[in-house]
Tab-separated table of C-alpha atoms in Angstrom:
chain	number	residue	atom	x	y	z
T	1	MET	CA	-174.815	276.694	57.861
T	2	ALA	CA	-173.489	273.627	56.181
T	3	HIS	CA	-171.207	274.013	53.252
T	4	PRO	CA	-172.638	272.851	49.934
T	5	VAL	CA	-171.326	269.544	48.717
T	6	ALA	CA	-169.993	269.498	45.180
T	7	ARG	CA	-169.913	266.366	43.003
T	8	PHE	CA	-166.940	266.160	40.594
T	9	SER	CA	-167.595	264.405	37.347
T	10	SER	CA	-165.009	262.602	35.212
T	11	LYS	CA	-164.345	265.825	33.392
T	12	ASN	CA	-163.045	267.502	36.538
T	13	LEU	CA	-161.869	265.216	39.329
T	14	LYS	CA	-162.913	261.629	39.785
T	15	PHE	CA	-161.518	259.040	42.191
T	16	SER	CA	-162.218	255.338	42.608
T	17	LEU	CA	-161.211	253.316	45.647
T	18	ALA	CA	-158.883	250.424	44.848
T	19	LEU	CA	-160.663	248.129	47.268
T	20	THR	CA	-164.020	248.385	45.491
T	21	THR	CA	-164.943	246.679	42.294
T	22	SER	CA	-167.480	249.281	41.227
T	23	SER	CA	-166.765	252.542	39.459
T	24	GLN	CA	-168.982	254.576	41.812
T	25	THR	CA	-168.088	258.234	42.144
T	26	TYR	CA	-167.793	259.618	45.682
T	27	PRO	CA	-168.524	263.219	46.628
T	28	ILE	CA	-165.494	265.220	47.654
T	29	CYS	CA	-165.399	268.527	49.493
T	30	PRO	CA	-163.574	271.144	47.382
T	31	GLN	CA	-161.882	272.577	50.471
T	32	CYS	CA	-160.479	269.152	51.390
T	33	ALA	CA	-159.389	268.066	47.955
T	34	HIS	CA	-155.864	269.329	48.603
T	35	ARG	CA	-155.594	266.967	51.566
T	36	LEU	CA	-155.813	263.812	49.446
T	37	PRO	CA	-153.071	261.236	50.102
T	38	SER	CA	-149.958	261.616	47.954
T	39	VAL	CA	-150.364	258.095	46.560
T	40	TYR	CA	-153.140	259.349	44.323
T	41	THR	CA	-151.072	262.219	42.915
T	42	ARG	CA	-147.613	260.492	42.560
T	43	GLN	CA	-145.913	261.064	39.248
T	44	PHE	CA	-144.868	258.091	37.054
T	45	THR	CA	-141.384	259.526	36.731
T	46	THR	CA	-139.033	259.870	39.663
T	47	THR	CA	-137.184	262.772	38.052
T	48	ARG	CA	-137.358	265.947	40.115
T	49	ARG	CA	-139.435	268.732	38.617
T	50	ARG	CA	-137.514	271.646	37.215
T	51	ASN	CA	-138.158	274.871	39.168
T	52	ALA	CA	-139.244	277.372	36.562
T	53	GLY	CA	-139.672	280.291	38.890
T	54	ALA	CA	-136.934	282.883	39.092
T	55	GLY	CA	-134.849	282.968	42.239
T	56	VAL	CA	-135.756	279.435	43.197
T	57	VAL	CA	-132.812	277.286	44.308
T	58	GLN	CA	-132.289	274.343	42.001
T	59	SER	CA	-132.950	270.910	43.486
T	60	ILE	CA	-129.959	268.981	44.773
T	61	PRO	CA	-128.885	266.297	42.274
T	62	ASN	CA	-128.964	262.647	43.175
T	63	ILE	CA	-125.459	262.234	44.593
T	64	ASP	CA	-125.684	258.454	44.830
T	65	SER	CA	-126.211	258.101	41.071
T	66	LYS	CA	-122.891	259.854	40.395
T	67	LEU	CA	-120.747	257.716	42.644
T	68	PRO	CA	-118.776	255.043	40.758
T	69	LYS	CA	-120.116	251.576	41.367
T	70	HIS	CA	-117.680	249.206	42.994
T	71	VAL	CA	-117.154	246.057	40.923
T	72	SER	CA	-115.736	243.144	42.839
T	73	MET	CA	-112.790	241.266	41.419
T	74	LYS	CA	-114.876	238.087	41.371
T	75	SER	CA	-117.532	239.758	39.193
T	76	GLN	CA	-114.885	241.323	36.970
T	77	MET	CA	-113.177	237.983	36.400
T	78	LYS	CA	-116.496	236.338	35.510
T	79	LYS	CA	-116.973	238.914	32.752
T	80	ALA	CA	-113.410	238.621	31.473
T	81	ASN	CA	-113.071	237.364	27.920
T	82	ARG	CA	-110.210	235.891	25.903
T	83	GLN	CA	-108.822	239.323	25.033
T	84	GLN	CA	-108.673	240.401	28.678
T	85	ILE	CA	-107.044	237.163	29.808
T	86	GLY	CA	-104.477	237.362	27.030
T	87	THR	CA	-102.125	234.606	25.942
T	88	ASP	CA	-99.150	235.312	28.186
T	89	LEU	CA	-99.577	234.406	31.843
T	90	GLY	CA	-95.953	233.436	32.323
T	91	LYS	CA	-94.530	230.030	33.052
T	92	LEU	CA	-96.711	227.973	35.359
T	93	PRO	CA	-95.566	228.132	38.988
T	94	GLN	CA	-93.668	225.157	40.424
T	95	THR	CA	-92.703	223.818	37.011
T	96	PHE	CA	-89.941	221.252	37.487
T	97	ILE	CA	-87.394	220.712	34.700
T	98	LEU	CA	-84.689	218.184	35.489
T	99	PRO	CA	-81.256	219.861	35.275
T	100	ALA	CA	-78.577	218.456	32.992
T	101	ALA	CA	-76.731	215.401	34.274
T	102	LYS	CA	-73.516	217.389	34.733
T	103	ASP	CA	-75.314	219.684	37.199
T	104	LEU	CA	-76.759	216.866	39.299
T	105	PRO	CA	-74.974	215.084	42.145
T	106	GLY	CA	-73.010	212.070	40.916
T	107	TRP	CA	-74.299	208.559	41.413
T	108	MET	CA	-71.060	207.541	43.124
T	109	SER	CA	-70.714	210.704	45.240
T	110	PRO	CA	-71.689	211.076	48.894
T	111	ASN	CA	-74.839	212.834	47.637
T	112	PHE	CA	-76.104	209.623	46.050
T	113	PHE	CA	-79.249	209.746	48.196
T	114	LYS	CA	-80.016	213.288	47.033
T	115	ARG	CA	-79.714	212.246	43.385
T	116	THR	CA	-82.215	209.488	44.094
T	117	ARG	CA	-84.628	211.948	45.693
T	118	ILE	CA	-84.369	214.254	42.682
T	119	HIS	CA	-85.334	211.489	40.260
T	120	TRP	CA	-88.146	210.402	42.562
T	121	LEU	CA	-89.403	214.012	42.520
T	122	GLN	CA	-89.254	213.952	38.727
T	123	PHE	CA	-91.314	210.762	38.629
T	124	LYS	CA	-93.948	212.058	41.070
T	125	THR	CA	-94.236	215.348	39.202
T	126	ALA	CA	-94.688	213.561	35.860
T	127	VAL	CA	-97.423	211.309	37.270
T	128	LYS	CA	-99.240	214.242	38.870
T	129	ASP	CA	-99.082	216.290	35.663
T	130	TRP	CA	-100.292	213.336	33.592
T	131	TRP	CA	-103.196	212.801	35.964
T	132	SER	CA	-104.236	216.460	35.658
T	133	LEU	CA	-104.461	215.981	31.884
T	134	VAL	CA	-106.676	212.940	32.343
T	135	VAL	CA	-109.004	214.734	34.759
T	136	PHE	CA	-109.504	217.895	32.716
T	137	LEU	CA	-109.494	216.390	29.228
T	138	LYS	CA	-111.139	213.009	29.756
T	139	TRP	CA	-112.941	212.751	33.067
T	140	ASP	CA	-114.263	216.079	34.360
T	141	VAL	CA	-115.734	217.275	31.065
T	142	LYS	CA	-119.185	218.402	30.001
T	143	ARG	CA	-121.698	216.092	28.384
T	144	ASP	CA	-123.218	216.623	24.983
T	145	PRO	CA	-126.780	217.941	25.514
T	146	LEU	CA	-128.099	215.769	22.684
T	147	THR	CA	-126.286	212.456	23.102
T	148	GLY	CA	-125.397	212.674	26.770
T	149	LYS	CA	-121.850	211.486	26.060
T	150	LYS	CA	-118.836	213.195	27.569
T	151	MET	CA	-117.157	215.627	25.182
T	152	ARG	CA	-113.619	214.370	25.748
T	153	ARG	CA	-110.643	216.121	24.207
T	154	SER	CA	-107.506	214.609	22.744
T	155	MET	CA	-104.475	214.598	25.066
T	156	GLU	CA	-102.125	214.807	22.047
T	157	LEU	CA	-99.399	212.929	23.877
T	158	SER	CA	-97.951	211.530	20.658
T	159	GLN	CA	-97.997	214.830	18.760
T	160	ARG	CA	-96.203	217.057	21.278
T	161	ASN	CA	-92.680	216.548	19.895
T	162	GLN	CA	-93.704	217.322	16.327
T	163	ILE	CA	-95.800	220.334	17.367
T	164	ALA	CA	-92.856	221.777	19.291
T	165	ARG	CA	-90.427	221.201	16.379
T	166	ASP	CA	-92.805	222.857	13.916
T	167	LEU	CA	-93.414	225.917	16.097
T	168	HIS	CA	-89.691	226.217	16.887
T	169	LYS	CA	-88.766	226.200	13.199
T	170	ASP	CA	-91.684	228.397	12.083
T	171	PHE	CA	-90.817	231.029	14.666
T	172	HIS	CA	-87.178	231.317	13.614
T	173	ASP	CA	-88.101	231.328	9.922
T	174	ALA	CA	-90.672	234.117	10.405
T	175	LEU	CA	-88.335	236.103	12.651
T	176	SER	CA	-85.482	235.896	10.151
T	177	GLU	CA	-87.785	237.152	7.387
T	178	GLY	CA	-89.428	239.804	9.561
T	179	ASP	CA	-92.882	238.349	8.873
T	180	LEU	CA	-94.995	239.956	11.615
T	181	LYS	CA	-98.266	238.536	10.330
T	182	ARG	CA	-96.949	234.996	10.552
T	183	LEU	CA	-95.433	235.640	13.968
T	184	GLN	CA	-98.783	236.925	15.227
T	185	THR	CA	-100.423	233.558	14.577
T	186	ILE	CA	-97.864	231.397	16.376
T	187	CYS	CA	-96.519	233.589	19.220
T	188	CYS	CA	-97.876	234.540	22.606
T	189	GLU	CA	-98.107	238.232	23.468
T	190	GLY	CA	-94.806	238.556	25.308
T	191	LEU	CA	-92.753	236.794	22.661
T	192	MET	CA	-94.528	238.745	19.928
T	193	ALA	CA	-93.540	242.037	21.562
T	194	GLN	CA	-89.899	240.926	21.765
T	195	ALA	CA	-89.893	239.805	18.136
T	196	ARG	CA	-91.366	243.115	16.974
T	197	MET	CA	-88.757	245.045	18.941
T	198	ARG	CA	-85.960	242.968	17.466
T	199	ILE	CA	-87.205	243.548	13.928
T	200	GLU	CA	-87.365	247.311	14.537
T	201	GLN	CA	-83.859	247.341	15.995
T	202	ARG	CA	-82.292	245.618	13.027
T	203	LYS	CA	-84.063	248.041	10.677
T	204	ALA	CA	-82.067	250.754	12.388
T	205	LEU	CA	-78.955	248.797	11.408
T	206	ARG	CA	-80.236	248.637	7.805
T	207	ARG	CA	-80.711	244.886	8.028
T	208	ARG	CA	-84.141	243.746	6.957
T	209	LYS	CA	-83.423	240.049	7.495
T	210	GLU	CA	-81.357	237.776	9.686
T	211	PRO	CA	-80.780	234.547	7.734
T	212	TRP	CA	-81.389	231.435	9.826
T	213	VAL	CA	-81.139	227.766	8.829
T	214	LEU	CA	-81.814	224.622	10.838
T	215	LEU	CA	-79.080	222.275	9.684
T	216	SER	CA	-79.980	219.164	11.668
T	217	TYR	CA	-81.208	217.778	14.956
T	218	SER	CA	-78.590	216.557	17.420
T	219	GLY	CA	-78.978	213.151	18.950
T	220	ILE	CA	-81.129	210.373	17.603
T	221	ARG	CA	-84.127	211.387	15.507
T	222	TYR	CA	-86.518	208.501	16.037
T	223	PRO	CA	-89.303	207.700	13.574
T	224	ALA	CA	-92.759	209.040	14.334
T	225	TRP	CA	-94.180	205.666	15.376
T	226	LEU	CA	-91.537	205.408	18.109
T	227	GLU	CA	-92.189	208.915	19.388
T	228	ARG	CA	-95.577	207.861	20.647
T	229	TRP	CA	-96.190	208.059	24.369
T	230	PRO	CA	-95.258	206.185	26.563
T	231	ILE	CA	-92.541	204.642	24.365
T	232	SER	CA	-90.971	208.064	23.779
T	233	VAL	CA	-90.152	208.390	27.486
T	234	LEU	CA	-87.813	205.381	27.283
T	235	LEU	CA	-85.906	206.398	24.140
T	236	PRO	CA	-82.255	207.216	24.965
T	237	ALA	CA	-80.381	210.224	23.523
T	238	ALA	CA	-83.488	211.537	21.751
T	239	SER	CA	-83.070	214.794	19.866
T	240	THR	CA	-86.525	215.921	21.040
T	241	ARG	CA	-88.004	215.097	24.429
T	242	VAL	CA	-90.966	216.357	26.480
T	243	VAL	CA	-89.667	217.385	29.904
T	244	SER	CA	-92.860	218.878	31.315
T	245	ASP	CA	-96.546	218.882	30.388
T	246	ARG	CA	-98.879	220.602	32.811
T	247	LEU	CA	-102.483	221.739	32.827
T	248	ALA	CA	-103.716	224.343	35.308
T	249	PRO	CA	-107.317	225.522	35.770
T	250	LEU	CA	-107.965	229.247	35.599
T	251	PRO	CA	-110.520	231.043	37.821
T	252	PHE	CA	-113.166	231.053	35.098
T	253	ALA	CA	-115.787	228.548	34.076
T	254	ASP	CA	-114.403	225.770	31.849
T	255	THR	CA	-111.125	227.659	31.345
T	256	TYR	CA	-107.627	226.257	31.714
T	257	LEU	CA	-104.078	226.604	30.442
T	258	ARG	CA	-101.930	223.742	29.197
T	259	GLN	CA	-98.201	224.347	29.013
T	260	CYS	CA	-95.720	221.877	27.567
T	261	ILE	CA	-91.918	222.184	27.629
T	262	VAL	CA	-89.944	220.283	24.996
T	263	ARG	CA	-86.165	220.003	24.876
T	264	ILE	CA	-84.853	220.306	21.309
T	265	ASN	CA	-81.204	219.637	20.426
T	266	SER	CA	-80.267	221.111	17.059
T	267	VAL	CA	-77.485	222.573	14.954
T	268	GLN	CA	-78.293	226.066	13.644
T	269	ASN	CA	-76.619	228.454	11.264
T	270	TYR	CA	-77.516	232.158	11.418
T	271	LEU	CA	-76.277	235.654	10.690
T	272	LEU	CA	-77.139	238.318	13.272
T	273	ALA	CA	-77.915	241.888	12.286
T	274	ASP	CA	-74.960	243.304	14.211
T	275	SER	CA	-72.478	240.843	12.701
T	276	ASP	CA	-70.909	240.372	9.287
T	277	LYS	CA	-70.134	236.678	9.688
T	278	ASP	CA	-72.545	233.823	10.140
T	279	VAL	CA	-72.069	231.262	12.888
T	280	MET	CA	-72.911	227.598	13.233
T	281	LEU	CA	-73.680	226.435	16.764
T	282	LYS	CA	-75.232	223.516	18.541
T	283	HIS	CA	-78.214	224.600	20.612
T	284	THR	CA	-80.221	222.959	23.379
T	285	ASP	CA	-83.513	224.862	23.517
T	286	TYR	CA	-86.203	224.279	26.103
T	287	VAL	CA	-89.177	225.373	24.015
T	288	VAL	CA	-92.355	226.301	25.886
T	289	ILE	CA	-95.561	225.775	23.926
T	290	GLN	CA	-99.018	226.315	25.307
T	291	LYS	CA	-102.683	225.978	24.505
T	292	MET	CA	-105.448	227.929	26.237
T	293	THR	CA	-109.079	226.877	26.513
T	294	VAL	CA	-111.387	229.776	27.423
T	295	LYS	CA	-114.983	229.014	28.425
T	296	GLY	CA	-114.908	225.752	26.513
T	297	GLU	CA	-113.367	227.233	23.358
T	298	GLU	CA	-110.031	225.561	22.671
T	299	GLY	CA	-107.321	227.694	21.112
T	300	PRO	CA	-104.340	226.618	18.977
T	301	TRP	CA	-100.873	225.680	20.172
T	302	LYS	CA	-98.600	228.721	20.396
T	303	ILE	CA	-94.982	229.222	21.318
T	304	TRP	CA	-94.432	231.094	24.581
T	305	GLY	CA	-90.654	231.266	24.361
T	306	LEU	CA	-87.611	229.542	25.813
T	307	THR	CA	-86.831	228.651	29.397
T	308	GLU	CA	-84.032	227.064	31.391
T	309	PRO	CA	-83.846	223.911	33.519
T	310	SER	CA	-84.560	224.233	37.214
T	311	THR	CA	-81.575	225.410	39.217
T	312	MET	CA	-80.292	223.354	42.130
T	313	LYS	CA	-81.607	226.048	44.466
T	314	GLU	CA	-85.085	225.574	43.030
T	315	VAL	CA	-84.702	221.799	43.222
T	316	ASP	CA	-83.694	222.039	46.886
T	317	GLY	CA	-86.774	224.137	47.542
T	318	LEU	CA	-89.039	221.581	45.874
T	319	LEU	CA	-87.428	218.761	47.827
T	320	ALA	CA	-88.002	220.694	51.050
T	321	GLY	CA	-91.612	221.435	50.107
T	322	LYS	CA	-90.935	225.167	49.748
T	323	GLY	CA	-91.247	225.466	46.019
T	324	GLN	CA	-94.261	227.773	46.098
T	325	GLU	CA	-93.426	230.852	44.064
T	326	ALA	CA	-94.088	234.334	45.383
T	327	THR	CA	-96.777	235.003	42.770
T	328	THR	CA	-99.295	232.287	41.971
T	329	LEU	CA	-101.063	231.888	38.650
T	330	ALA	CA	-104.369	233.103	40.103
T	331	GLU	CA	-102.689	236.262	41.422
T	332	ARG	CA	-101.156	236.942	38.012
T	333	ILE	CA	-104.581	236.718	36.381
T	334	ARG	CA	-106.219	238.934	39.015
T	335	ASP	CA	-103.505	241.562	38.563
T	336	LYS	CA	-103.869	241.452	34.789
T	337	VAL	CA	-107.671	241.744	34.808
T	338	ALA	CA	-107.531	244.470	37.464
T	339	GLY	CA	-105.016	246.422	35.385
T	340	ILE	CA	-107.249	246.278	32.323
T	341	ALA	CA	-110.378	247.181	34.285
T	342	GLY	CA	-108.594	250.011	36.077
T	343	LEU	CA	-109.401	248.672	39.538
């Protein structure tokens, strides 16, 4: 005897085939209803149902969702912002600063040829560094979306001496007064940390200030109109002279670091916290100033600190083509971003 066929209305159970355009209702055997394909009974949510019955083993959690996702260094560096990059990446690798004349081989010595090679290296390095400024600031720049003109930036070749003198003086003035807020605006991170430590140390000595005065600049202080590049390169015995100006791209879009080293000869008078008598000394400071552009946003000039001329060992390495430092700028940035990200 044939089983009776039941017709399910929309109030009970109603199915429509996806391949038909009509809404016709098909008869379904009650005993076969449980055999319907799972596609018709799939839940919208992928969350496992909670077993309400007692004694039922809980479902195993999704282990994959709890594993930490691996973020590649390349992706991490793309997401890095100005705060993660920071303002202190160290002195640019392979920076050449001509040693003082007394440390170089004499012109009349048997090493005359070596002295010539050193000055030729200085000339080649200056031309290469100048060309990098032209490429990044004038040539390989974005165009304005409205006018179509290249958005060139100023190279500031004629302002470098004055910028370095101002930052050099402002730093010592703020440090002598213990003005942390002022130091924060003109110092890079590393120098700021050293200045803060020095201020805390002299507080322990019950000295709130360390008086400092710039008495004069040693050498010839040329007028501003003569300090313009390229005339400034030819001025003899200048009290202020640019000895290096380099621009290096960073591994981010439209991001680079410009670092300029200016030699400043001056006479200073100061009283240290651990001394009861002031001193007056002639100083030759190689002041490192830098400006960072991050994703097209140009930052202000800041003082990184002081450095020293290249040693003869470093010069010999550059002459032999072995001047590559152990840690490159890109590696420094990767280490810094990885340290912040905890990778």
